[in-house]
PDB file of C-alpha atoms in Angstrom:
ATOM      1  CA  MET A 948     -41.976 -19.315 -12.343  1.00  0.00           C
ATOM      2  CA  ARG A 949     -41.478 -17.285 -15.523  1.00  0.00           C
ATOM      3  CA  ALA A 950     -37.942 -17.004 -16.806  1.00  0.00           C
ATOM      4  CA  TRP A 951     -35.976 -13.775 -16.525  1.00  0.00           C
ATOM      5  CA  ARG A 952     -36.219 -13.034 -20.244  1.00  0.00           C
ATOM      6  CA  ALA A 953     -39.992 -13.260 -20.100  1.00  0.00           C
ATOM      7  CA  LEU A 954     -39.969 -10.100 -17.972  1.00  0.00           C
ATOM      8  CA  VAL A 955     -38.161  -7.980 -20.528  1.00  0.00           C
ATOM      9  CA  PRO A 956     -41.284  -6.811 -22.461  1.00  0.00           C
ATOM     10  CA  ALA A 957     -42.560  -5.209 -19.262  1.00  0.00           C
ATOM     11  CA  LEU A 958     -39.479  -3.015 -18.805  1.00  0.00           C
ATOM     12  CA  GLY A 959     -40.964   0.107 -20.338  1.00  0.00           C
ATOM     13  CA  LEU A 960     -44.130  -0.151 -18.270  1.00  0.00           C
ATOM     14  CA  ALA A 961     -42.280  -0.884 -15.028  1.00  0.00           C
ATOM     15  CA  ALA A 962     -40.482   2.453 -15.088  1.00  0.00           C
ATOM     16  CA  CYS A 963     -43.815   4.232 -14.782  1.00  0.00           C
ATOM     17  CA  VAL A 964     -45.281   2.039 -12.068  1.00  0.00           C
ATOM     18  CA  SER A 965     -45.032   3.107  -8.425  1.00  0.00           C
ATOM     19  CA  ALA A 966     -46.649   0.000  -6.927  1.00  0.00           C
ATOM     20  CA  VAL A 967     -45.632  -3.629  -7.185  1.00  0.00           C
ATOM     21  CA  ASP A 968     -46.166  -4.846 -10.742  1.00  0.00           C
ATOM     22  CA  PRO A 969     -49.202  -7.168 -10.484  1.00  0.00           C
ATOM     23  CA  ALA A 970     -47.683  -9.368 -13.206  1.00  0.00           C
ATOM     24  CA  ILE A 971     -44.915 -10.476 -10.857  1.00  0.00           C
ATOM     25  CA  SER A 972     -46.376  -9.715  -7.436  1.00  0.00           C
ATOM     26  CA  GLN A 973     -46.746 -13.372  -6.457  1.00  0.00           C
ATOM     27  CA  ASP A 974     -43.489 -14.599  -8.004  1.00  0.00           C
ATOM     28  CA  LEU A 975     -40.814 -15.738  -5.557  1.00  0.00           C
ATOM     29  CA  ALA A 976     -38.483 -12.794  -5.113  1.00  0.00           C
ATOM     30  CA  ASN A 977     -35.345 -14.891  -4.630  1.00  0.00           C
ATOM     31  CA  GLN A 978     -35.809 -16.534  -8.036  1.00  0.00           C
ATOM     32  CA  LEU A 979     -36.101 -13.202  -9.821  1.00  0.00           C
ATOM     33  CA  PHE A 980     -33.257 -11.489  -7.988  1.00  0.00           C
ATOM     34  CA  GLY A 981     -31.115 -14.613  -8.126  1.00  0.00           C
ATOM     35  CA  ALA A 982     -31.430 -14.609 -11.932  1.00  0.00           C
ATOM     36  CA  ALA A 983     -29.939 -11.117 -12.311  1.00  0.00           C
ATOM     37  CA  THR A 984     -26.306 -11.279 -13.422  1.00  0.00           C
ATOM     38  CA  ARG A 985     -25.430  -7.588 -13.180  1.00  0.00           C
ATOM     39  CA  GLY A 986     -26.491  -4.461 -11.345  1.00  0.00           C
ATOM     40  CA  THR A 987     -28.694  -1.693 -12.685  1.00  0.00           C
ATOM     41  CA  ALA A 988     -27.404   1.437 -14.376  1.00  0.00           C
ATOM     42  CA  GLU A 989     -29.373   3.663 -11.989  1.00  0.00           C
ATOM     43  CA  PRO A 990     -27.693   5.765  -9.265  1.00  0.00           C
ATOM     44  CA  ALA A 991     -27.028   3.854  -6.047  1.00  0.00           C
ATOM     45  CA  GLN A 992     -30.219   3.698  -3.985  1.00  0.00           C
ATOM     46  CA  VAL A 993     -31.283   1.357  -1.182  1.00  0.00           C
ATOM     47  CA  TYR A 994     -34.906   0.279  -0.797  1.00  0.00           C
ATOM     48  CA  GLY A 995     -36.124  -1.376   2.377  1.00  0.00           C
ATOM     49  CA  SER A 996     -34.205  -3.197   5.085  1.00  0.00           C
ATOM     50  CA  TYR A 997     -31.226  -5.513   5.317  1.00  0.00           C
ATOM     51  CA  ALA A 998     -33.519  -8.563   5.352  1.00  0.00           C
ATOM     52  CA  ARG A 999     -36.363  -7.271   3.153  1.00  0.00           C
ATOM     53  CA  GLY A1000     -35.169  -5.057   0.348  1.00  0.00           C
ATOM     54  CA  CYS A1001     -33.194  -4.505  -2.831  1.00  0.00           C
ATOM     55  CA  ALA A1002     -31.000  -1.822  -4.380  1.00  0.00           C
ATOM     56  CA  ASP A1003     -30.203   0.081  -7.549  1.00  0.00           C
ATOM     57  CA  GLY A1004     -26.682   0.905  -8.624  1.00  0.00           C
ATOM     58  CA  LEU A1005     -24.807  -1.826  -6.783  1.00  0.00           C
ATOM     59  CA  VAL A1006     -21.243  -2.290  -7.989  1.00  0.00           C
ATOM     60  CA  GLN A1007     -18.975  -5.300  -8.049  1.00  0.00           C
ATOM     61  CA  LEU A1008     -15.977  -5.645  -5.766  1.00  0.00           C
ATOM     62  CA  PRO A1009     -13.132  -6.458  -8.176  1.00  0.00           C
ATOM     63  CA  GLU A1010     -12.289 -10.139  -7.903  1.00  0.00           C
ATOM     64  CA  THR A1011      -8.711  -9.320  -6.904  1.00  0.00           C
ATOM     65  CA  GLY A1012      -7.144  -6.131  -5.613  1.00  0.00           C
ATOM     66  CA  PRO A1013      -3.804  -5.196  -4.103  1.00  0.00           C
ATOM     67  CA  THR A1014      -5.044  -6.030  -0.579  1.00  0.00           C
ATOM     68  CA  TRP A1015      -8.042  -8.327  -1.035  1.00  0.00           C
ATOM     69  CA  GLN A1016      -9.573 -11.228  -2.914  1.00  0.00           C
ATOM     70  CA  ALA A1017     -13.276 -11.957  -3.353  1.00  0.00           C
ATOM     71  CA  MET A1018     -14.084 -15.577  -2.539  1.00  0.00           C
ATOM     72  CA  ARG A1019     -16.628 -18.079  -3.924  1.00  0.00           C
ATOM     73  CA  LEU A1020     -16.893 -16.231  -7.221  1.00  0.00           C
ATOM     74  CA  SER A1021     -19.345 -18.782  -8.622  1.00  0.00           C
ATOM     75  CA  ARG A1022     -22.028 -17.311  -6.360  1.00  0.00           C
ATOM     76  CA  ASN A1023     -21.801 -13.849  -7.992  1.00  0.00           C
ATOM     77  CA  ARG A1024     -22.386 -12.260  -4.602  1.00  0.00           C
ATOM     78  CA  ASN A1025     -19.535  -9.751  -4.599  1.00  0.00           C
ATOM     79  CA  TRP A1026     -21.872  -6.819  -5.344  1.00  0.00           C
ATOM     80  CA  GLY A1027     -22.441  -4.004  -2.889  1.00  0.00           C
ATOM     81  CA  HIS A1028     -23.406  -0.396  -2.438  1.00  0.00           C
ATOM     82  CA  PRO A1029     -20.486   1.842  -3.517  1.00  0.00           C
ATOM     83  CA  GLU A1030     -20.051   2.810   0.148  1.00  0.00           C
ATOM     84  CA  MET A1031     -19.584  -0.855   1.068  1.00  0.00           C
ATOM     85  CA  ILE A1032     -17.034  -1.398  -1.690  1.00  0.00           C
ATOM     86  CA  ARG A1033     -15.059   1.627  -0.484  1.00  0.00           C
ATOM     87  CA  PHE A1034     -15.275   0.360   3.090  1.00  0.00           C
ATOM     88  CA  LEU A1035     -13.914  -3.076   2.154  1.00  0.00           C
ATOM     89  CA  GLU A1036     -11.056  -1.605   0.180  1.00  0.00           C
ATOM     90  CA  ASP A1037     -10.226   0.747   3.067  1.00  0.00           C
ATOM     91  CA  LEU A1038     -10.382  -2.027   5.671  1.00  0.00           C
ATOM     92  CA  SER A1039      -8.213  -4.317   3.553  1.00  0.00           C
ATOM     93  CA  ARG A1040      -5.505  -1.645   3.562  1.00  0.00           C
ATOM     94  CA  GLU A1041      -5.830  -1.332   7.332  1.00  0.00           C
ATOM     95  CA  ALA A1042      -5.481  -5.114   7.586  1.00  0.00           C
ATOM     96  CA  VAL A1043      -2.051  -4.798   5.976  1.00  0.00           C
ATOM     97  CA  GLN A1044      -1.055  -2.188   8.556  1.00  0.00           C
ATOM     98  CA  ILE A1045      -2.187  -4.605  11.274  1.00  0.00           C
ATOM     99  CA  GLY A1046      -0.011  -7.394   9.888  1.00  0.00           C
ATOM    100  CA  TRP A1047      -2.254  -9.389   7.562  1.00  0.00           C
ATOM    101  CA  ASN A1048      -1.637  -9.609   3.818  1.00  0.00           C
ATOM    102  CA  GLY A1049      -5.112  -8.194   3.255  1.00  0.00           C
ATOM    103  CA  LEU A1050      -8.605  -9.698   3.385  1.00  0.00           C
ATOM    104  CA  TYR A1051     -10.518 -12.625   1.975  1.00  0.00           C
ATOM    105  CA  VAL A1052     -14.007 -11.222   1.368  1.00  0.00           C
ATOM    106  CA  GLY A1053     -16.984 -13.587   1.376  1.00  0.00           C
ATOM    107  CA  ASP A1054     -20.555 -12.791   0.374  1.00  0.00           C
ATOM    108  CA  ILE A1055     -21.658  -9.189   0.027  1.00  0.00           C
ATOM    109  CA  GLY A1056     -24.850  -9.292  -2.027  1.00  0.00           C
ATOM    110  CA  GLN A1057     -26.456 -10.165  -5.346  1.00  0.00           C
ATOM    111  CA  PRO A1058     -26.183  -7.752  -8.303  1.00  0.00           C
ATOM    112  CA  ARG A1059     -29.529  -6.137  -7.446  1.00  0.00           C
ATOM    113  CA  GLY A1060     -29.770  -7.269  -3.857  1.00  0.00           C
ATOM    114  CA  GLY A1061     -32.996  -8.953  -2.841  1.00  0.00           C
ATOM    115  CA  PRO A1062     -33.576 -12.315  -1.174  1.00  0.00           C
ATOM    116  CA  MET A1063     -31.074 -15.025  -2.074  1.00  0.00           C
ATOM    117  CA  THR A1064     -31.698 -18.451  -3.500  1.00  0.00           C
ATOM    118  CA  SER A1065     -29.647 -20.005  -0.668  1.00  0.00           C
ATOM    119  CA  GLY A1066     -27.994 -19.009   2.563  1.00  0.00           C
ATOM    120  CA  HIS A1067     -28.431 -15.581   4.057  1.00  0.00           C
ATOM    121  CA  ALA A1068     -31.620 -14.012   5.322  1.00  0.00           C
ATOM    122  CA  SER A1069     -30.022 -10.560   5.132  1.00  0.00           C
ATOM    123  CA  HIS A1070     -27.396  -9.243   2.639  1.00  0.00           C
ATOM    124  CA  GLN A1071     -30.283  -7.831   0.570  1.00  0.00           C
ATOM    125  CA  VAL A1072     -29.341  -4.179   0.061  1.00  0.00           C
ATOM    126  CA  GLY A1073     -25.583  -4.189  -0.513  1.00  0.00           C
ATOM    127  CA  LEU A1074     -24.742  -3.011   3.011  1.00  0.00           C
ATOM    128  CA  ASP A1075     -23.718  -6.380   4.522  1.00  0.00           C
ATOM    129  CA  ALA A1076     -20.438  -8.197   3.952  1.00  0.00           C
ATOM    130  CA  ASP A1077     -18.758 -11.302   5.361  1.00  0.00           C
ATOM    131  CA  ILE A1078     -15.018 -11.122   6.012  1.00  0.00           C
ATOM    132  CA  TRP A1079     -13.138 -14.349   6.575  1.00  0.00           C
ATOM    133  CA  MET A1080     -11.339 -15.007   9.838  1.00  0.00           C
ATOM    134  CA  LEU A1081      -8.584 -16.671   7.794  1.00  0.00           C
ATOM    135  CA  PRO A1082      -5.602 -14.333   7.329  1.00  0.00           C
ATOM    136  CA  PRO A1083      -4.726 -14.525   3.627  1.00  0.00           C
ATOM    137  CA  GLY A1084      -1.699 -16.623   2.845  1.00  0.00           C
ATOM    138  CA  ARG A1085      -1.506 -15.099  -0.620  1.00  0.00           C
ATOM    139  CA  LEU A1086      -3.618 -12.894  -2.853  1.00  0.00           C
ATOM    140  CA  ASN A1087      -3.219 -14.679  -6.187  1.00  0.00           C
ATOM    141  CA  LEU A1088      -5.639 -17.551  -5.621  1.00  0.00           C
ATOM    142  CA  THR A1089      -7.179 -19.001  -8.763  1.00  0.00           C
ATOM    143  CA  ARG A1090     -10.939 -19.169  -9.209  1.00  0.00           C
ATOM    144  CA  ALA A1091     -10.801 -22.882  -8.421  1.00  0.00           C
ATOM    145  CA  GLU A1092      -8.796 -22.289  -5.241  1.00  0.00           C
ATOM    146  CA  ARG A1093     -11.323 -19.705  -4.077  1.00  0.00           C
ATOM    147  CA  GLU A1094     -14.047 -22.321  -4.364  1.00  0.00           C
ATOM    148  CA  SER A1095     -12.193 -25.021  -2.402  1.00  0.00           C
ATOM    149  CA  LEU A1096     -10.295 -23.068   0.249  1.00  0.00           C
ATOM    150  CA  SER A1097     -12.028 -22.900   3.633  1.00  0.00           C
ATOM    151  CA  SER A1098     -11.806 -20.274   6.332  1.00  0.00           C
ATOM    152  CA  ILE A1099     -10.856 -21.131   9.911  1.00  0.00           C
ATOM    153  CA  SER A1100     -13.018 -21.256  13.017  1.00  0.00           C
ATOM    154  CA  VAL A1101     -11.891 -19.057  15.887  1.00  0.00           C
ATOM    155  CA  ARG A1102     -14.449 -20.553  18.295  1.00  0.00           C
ATOM    156  CA  THR A1103     -14.250 -23.809  20.214  1.00  0.00           C
ATOM    157  CA  GLU A1104     -16.721 -26.615  19.553  1.00  0.00           C
ATOM    158  CA  ASP A1105     -18.483 -25.984  22.884  1.00  0.00           C
ATOM    159  CA  GLN A1106     -18.978 -22.355  21.707  1.00  0.00           C
ATOM    160  CA  ARG A1107     -17.653 -20.878  24.946  1.00  0.00           C
ATOM    161  CA  ALA A1108     -14.141 -19.718  24.064  1.00  0.00           C
ATOM    162  CA  VAL A1109     -11.843 -18.762  21.217  1.00  0.00           C
ATOM    163  CA  THR A1110      -9.399 -21.255  19.737  1.00  0.00           C
ATOM    164  CA  SER A1111      -5.646 -21.048  19.262  1.00  0.00           C
ATOM    165  CA  ALA A1112      -6.388 -19.653  15.784  1.00  0.00           C
ATOM    166  CA  TRP A1113      -7.514 -16.401  17.423  1.00  0.00           C
ATOM    167  CA  THR A1114      -4.744 -13.795  17.563  1.00  0.00           C
ATOM    168  CA  PRO A1115      -4.330 -10.188  18.716  1.00  0.00           C
ATOM    169  CA  ARG A1116      -4.413  -9.258  15.034  1.00  0.00           C
ATOM    170  CA  HIS A1117      -7.982 -10.556  14.782  1.00  0.00           C
ATOM    171  CA  ALA A1118      -8.888  -8.275  17.679  1.00  0.00           C
ATOM    172  CA  ALA A1119      -7.123  -5.336  16.039  1.00  0.00           C
ATOM    173  CA  LEU A1120      -8.935  -5.933  12.755  1.00  0.00           C
ATOM    174  CA  LEU A1121     -12.327  -6.043  14.457  1.00  0.00           C
ATOM    175  CA  ARG A1122     -11.512  -2.883  16.354  1.00  0.00           C
ATOM    176  CA  ALA A1123     -10.527  -1.131  13.118  1.00  0.00           C
ATOM    177  CA  ALA A1124     -13.720  -2.245  11.401  1.00  0.00           C
ATOM    178  CA  ALA A1125     -16.011  -1.314  14.295  1.00  0.00           C
ATOM    179  CA  SER A1126     -14.346   2.082  14.717  1.00  0.00           C
ATOM    180  CA  ASP A1127     -15.297   3.116  11.188  1.00  0.00           C
ATOM    181  CA  PRO A1128     -18.194   5.620  11.360  1.00  0.00           C
ATOM    182  CA  ARG A1129     -19.838   3.955   8.356  1.00  0.00           C
ATOM    183  CA  VAL A1130     -20.427   0.784  10.391  1.00  0.00           C
ATOM    184  CA  ASP A1131     -23.732   0.196  12.163  1.00  0.00           C
ATOM    185  CA  ARG A1132     -22.806  -3.148  13.790  1.00  0.00           C
ATOM    186  CA  ILE A1133     -20.651  -6.240  13.365  1.00  0.00           C
ATOM    187  CA  PHE A1134     -21.870  -9.771  14.096  1.00  0.00           C
ATOM    188  CA  VAL A1135     -19.480 -12.300  15.640  1.00  0.00           C
ATOM    189  CA  ALA A1136     -19.637 -15.539  17.587  1.00  0.00           C
ATOM    190  CA  ALA A1137     -20.353 -14.852  21.272  1.00  0.00           C
ATOM    191  CA  ALA A1138     -16.960 -16.301  22.244  1.00  0.00           C
ATOM    192  CA  VAL A1139     -15.267 -13.608  20.155  1.00  0.00           C
ATOM    193  CA  LYS A1140     -17.152 -10.817  21.900  1.00  0.00           C
ATOM    194  CA  ILE A1141     -16.362 -12.363  25.283  1.00  0.00           C
ATOM    195  CA  GLU A1142     -12.667 -12.414  24.395  1.00  0.00           C
ATOM    196  CA  LEU A1143     -12.768  -8.770  23.345  1.00  0.00           C
ATOM    197  CA  CYS A1144     -14.537  -7.889  26.581  1.00  0.00           C
ATOM    198  CA  ARG A1145     -11.820  -9.603  28.618  1.00  0.00           C
ATOM    199  CA  THR A1146      -9.396  -6.730  28.050  1.00  0.00           C
ATOM    200  CA  ALA A1147     -11.911  -3.938  27.424  1.00  0.00           C
ATOM    201  CA  THR A1148     -11.464  -0.485  28.902  1.00  0.00           C
ATOM    202  CA  GLN A1149     -13.940   2.377  29.146  1.00  0.00           C
ATOM    203  CA  ALA A1150     -12.324   3.960  26.104  1.00  0.00           C
ATOM    204  CA  ASP A1151     -13.314   0.918  24.028  1.00  0.00           C
ATOM    205  CA  THR A1152     -17.063   1.394  24.578  1.00  0.00           C
ATOM    206  CA  PRO A1153     -17.882   3.324  21.356  1.00  0.00           C
ATOM    207  CA  TRP A1154     -16.538   0.608  19.042  1.00  0.00           C
ATOM    208  CA  LEU A1155     -17.089  -2.430  21.272  1.00  0.00           C
ATOM    209  CA  GLN A1156     -20.836  -1.840  21.560  1.00  0.00           C
ATOM    210  CA  ARG A1157     -20.984  -2.249  17.776  1.00  0.00           C
ATOM    211  CA  ILE A1158     -19.677  -5.823  18.107  1.00  0.00           C
ATOM    212  CA  ARG A1159     -22.797  -7.953  18.514  1.00  0.00           C
ATOM    213  CA  PRO A1160     -22.951 -11.678  19.450  1.00  0.00           C
ATOM    214  CA  ILE A1161     -24.982 -13.988  17.249  1.00  0.00           C
ATOM    215  CA  ALA A1162     -25.210 -17.693  16.493  1.00  0.00           C
ATOM    216  CA  GLY A1163     -22.547 -19.059  14.153  1.00  0.00           C
ATOM    217  CA  HIS A1164     -20.155 -16.465  12.725  1.00  0.00           C
ATOM    218  CA  ASN A1165     -17.066 -18.336  13.890  1.00  0.00           C
ATOM    219  CA  TYR A1166     -15.535 -18.580  10.391  1.00  0.00           C
ATOM    220  CA  HIS A1167     -16.186 -14.967   9.436  1.00  0.00           C
ATOM    221  CA  PHE A1168     -17.401 -11.690  10.857  1.00  0.00           C
ATOM    222  CA  HIS A1169     -20.365  -9.897   9.320  1.00  0.00           C
ATOM    223  CA  VAL A1170     -20.122  -6.144   8.801  1.00  0.00           C
ATOM    224  CA  ARG A1171     -23.305  -4.117   8.443  1.00  0.00           C
ATOM    225  CA  LEU A1172     -23.100  -0.488   7.339  1.00  0.00           C
ATOM    226  CA  ARG A1173     -25.444   2.320   8.255  1.00  0.00           C
ATOM    227  CA  CYS A1174     -27.980   3.556   5.728  1.00  0.00           C
ATOM    228  CA  PRO A1175     -25.957   5.738   3.347  1.00  0.00           C
ATOM    229  CA  ALA A1176     -26.682   9.367   2.573  1.00  0.00           C
ATOM    230  CA  GLY A1177     -28.979   9.790  -0.393  1.00  0.00           C
ATOM    231  CA  SER A1178     -31.053   6.675   0.268  1.00  0.00           C
ATOM    232  CA  PRO A1179     -34.220   7.960   1.983  1.00  0.00           C
ATOM    233  CA  HIS A1180     -35.978   4.608   1.476  1.00  0.00           C
ATOM    234  CA  CYS A1181     -33.312   2.672   3.397  1.00  0.00           C
ATOM    235  CA  GLU A1182     -34.646   1.394   6.740  1.00  0.00           C
ATOM    236  CA  THR A1183     -32.321   1.801   9.705  1.00  0.00           C
ATOM    237  CA  GLN A1184     -32.037  -1.233  11.982  1.00  0.00           C
ATOM    238  CA  SER A1185     -33.541  -0.958  15.430  1.00  0.00           C
ATOM    239  CA  PRO A1186     -32.905  -1.192  18.301  1.00  0.00           C
ATOM    240  CA  THR A1187     -29.604   0.628  17.923  1.00  0.00           C
ATOM    241  CA  VAL A1188     -26.454  -0.897  19.376  1.00  0.00           C
ATOM    242  CA  ALA A1189     -26.493   1.780  22.090  1.00  0.00           C
ATOM    243  CA  GLU A1190     -30.018   0.753  23.059  1.00  0.00           C
ATOM    244  CA  LEU A1191     -29.147  -2.947  23.012  1.00  0.00           C
ATOM    245  CA  SER A1192     -26.203  -2.352  25.334  1.00  0.00           C
ATOM    246  CA  HIS A1193     -27.967   0.304  27.462  1.00  0.00           C
ATOM    247  CA  GLY A1194     -25.239   2.753  26.543  1.00  0.00           C
ATOM    248  CA  GLY A1195     -22.479   0.376  27.636  1.00  0.00           C
ATOM    249  CA  ASN A1196     -20.135  -1.921  25.768  1.00  0.00           C
ATOM    250  CA  GLY A1197     -22.367  -4.996  25.723  1.00  0.00           C
ATOM    251  CA  CYS A1198     -20.112  -7.010  28.064  1.00  0.00           C
ATOM    252  CA  ASP A1199     -22.983  -7.843  30.377  1.00  0.00           C
ATOM    253  CA  ALA A1200     -25.473 -10.552  31.308  1.00  0.00           C
ATOM    254  CA  SER A1201     -26.995 -10.461  27.854  1.00  0.00           C
ATOM    255  CA  LEU A1202     -23.625 -11.593  26.488  1.00  0.00           C
ATOM    256  CA  ARG A1203     -23.234 -14.379  29.061  1.00  0.00           C
ATOM    257  CA  TRP A1204     -26.656 -15.683  28.005  1.00  0.00           C
ATOM    258  CA  TRP A1205     -25.112 -16.883  24.755  1.00  0.00           C
ATOM    259  CA  VAL A1206     -22.805 -19.303  26.599  1.00  0.00           C
ATOM    260  CA  THR A1207     -25.249 -20.292  29.363  1.00  0.00           C
ATOM    261  CA  ASP A1208     -29.007 -20.398  28.806  1.00  0.00           C
ATOM    262  CA  TYR A1209     -28.696 -20.306  25.034  1.00  0.00           C
ATOM    263  CA  LEU A1210     -26.593 -23.478  25.058  1.00  0.00           C
ATOM    264  CA  ASN A1211     -28.385 -25.136  27.990  1.00  0.00           C
ATOM    265  CA  PRO A1212     -31.931 -23.813  28.355  1.00  0.00           C
ATOM    266  CA  PRO A1213     -33.131 -23.875  31.976  1.00  0.00           C
ATOM    267  CA  PRO A1214     -35.642 -26.604  32.897  1.00  0.00           C
ATOM    268  CA  SER A1215     -39.342 -25.945  32.576  1.00  0.00           C
ATOM    269  CA  THR A1216     -41.018 -24.293  35.550  1.00  0.00           C
ATOM    270  CA  GLY A1217     -44.064 -26.516  35.189  1.00  0.00           C
ATOM    271  CA  ARG A1218     -46.282 -23.603  34.258  1.00  0.00           C
ATOM    272  CA  PRO A1219     -48.383 -23.930  31.105  1.00  0.00           C
ATOM    273  CA  ALA A1220     -46.362 -23.105  28.055  1.00  0.00           C
ATOM    274  CA  GLU A1221     -47.165 -19.862  26.310  1.00  0.00           C
ATOM    275  CA  PRO A1222     -48.705 -20.205  22.857  1.00  0.00           C
ATOM    276  CA  ALA A1223     -46.036 -20.512  20.210  1.00  0.00           C
ATOM    277  CA  ALA A1224     -45.460 -17.393  18.178  1.00  0.00           C
ATOM    278  CA  PRO A1225     -46.588 -17.582  14.555  1.00  0.00           C
ATOM    279  CA  ARG A1226     -43.873 -18.961  12.299  1.00  0.00           C
ATOM    280  CA  ARG A1227     -41.918 -16.243  10.570  1.00  0.00           C
ATOM    281  CA  ARG A1228     -41.388 -16.812   6.884  1.00  0.00           C
ATOM    282  CA  HIS A1229     -37.817 -17.005   5.651  1.00  0.00           C
ATOM    283  CA  PRO A1230     -36.907 -14.407   3.007  1.00  0.00           C
ATOM    284  CA  ARG A1231     -36.560 -17.255   0.513  1.00  0.00           C
ATOM    285  CA  GLU A1232     -40.351 -17.531   0.784  1.00  0.00           C
ATOM    286  CA  PHE A1233     -40.998 -13.851   0.057  1.00  0.00           C
ATOM    287  CA  THR A1234     -42.923 -12.944  -3.045  1.00  0.00           C
ATOM    288  CA  MET A1235     -42.337  -9.643  -4.820  1.00  0.00           C
ATOM    289  CA  ALA A1236     -45.398  -8.295  -2.992  1.00  0.00           C
ATOM    290  CA  ASP A1237     -43.488  -8.708   0.294  1.00  0.00           C
ATOM    291  CA  LEU A1238     -40.714  -6.335  -0.798  1.00  0.00           C
ATOM    292  CA  PRO A1239     -40.727  -2.548  -1.148  1.00  0.00           C
ATOM    293  CA  ALA A1240     -42.659  -1.450  -4.235  1.00  0.00           C
ATOM    294  CA  GLN A1241     -39.489  -0.099  -5.862  1.00  0.00           C
ATOM    295  CA  CYS A1242     -38.043  -3.631  -6.020  1.00  0.00           C
ATOM    296  CA  SER A1243     -40.538  -4.536  -8.742  1.00  0.00           C
ATOM    297  CA  GLN A1244     -38.857  -1.946 -10.941  1.00  0.00           C
ATOM    298  CA  VAL A1245     -35.323  -2.831  -9.857  1.00  0.00           C
ATOM    299  CA  VAL A1246     -35.652  -6.484 -10.786  1.00  0.00           C
ATOM    300  CA  GLN A1247     -37.078  -5.642 -14.250  1.00  0.00           C
ATOM    301  CA  ARG A1248     -34.639  -2.959 -15.327  1.00  0.00           C
ATOM    302  CA  PRO A1249     -32.463  -3.729 -18.392  1.00  0.00           C
TER     303      PRO A1249
END
């Protein structure tokens, strides 16, 4: 794999190229994007999808603000689309109104997005962010403390219920986040969605259908924003949350599946097994040729 500095001579040429630069087409994308230490100077623009893309003009969430702190600073993953940064700052202020001191913000994205060298499959275009379930005790943590402090799990070990760490303020924070029109969906542990459904009313449907169950996500919730205005190359996720929930709130059999068949798959019927689906490559295996053509230029910009 060529080093980042070896790409610099190609910068002038890359600006004129509309297809993937053949010189880097077979390089592992996560190594190139993971080597970038800052965003580009171009206007904010999203290319591709949440799990196969990159972005120009991402900006860094300040490490500390009046109502938030960015965690795990050594990862350099507190970069997001300007809309995401505004959203996080807005939500952190709402968290104070709810009764928290603010927010501990986990990974957002790399300086230029793209596949990561470890961890996430998504978080590639600056429109995903992880928010810790741990209410901040204080907002003057040192860099070292932000590396060692852990969040809290709000889901029991058997994955079927919330723990005593779950509070009405967690529910209020999720409601505030999901009610924001910039949000496409929010991923949480199934037990969290089940708890929210327990007291749901018809009036809660618009925001509650945006809360989607997924494996893990018991230490944080994952916010995903809609494609922002001015990014025509951003790919909207489908199906929509309305389609997934058939227009309802998602408190249905598909939710119960996560704490029944998902945890204890039903026994085989004895019928011949269907052929296994082809293995899907993880984004860490993507080459530059697997990403939108614009990403070749993004990763090589000065």
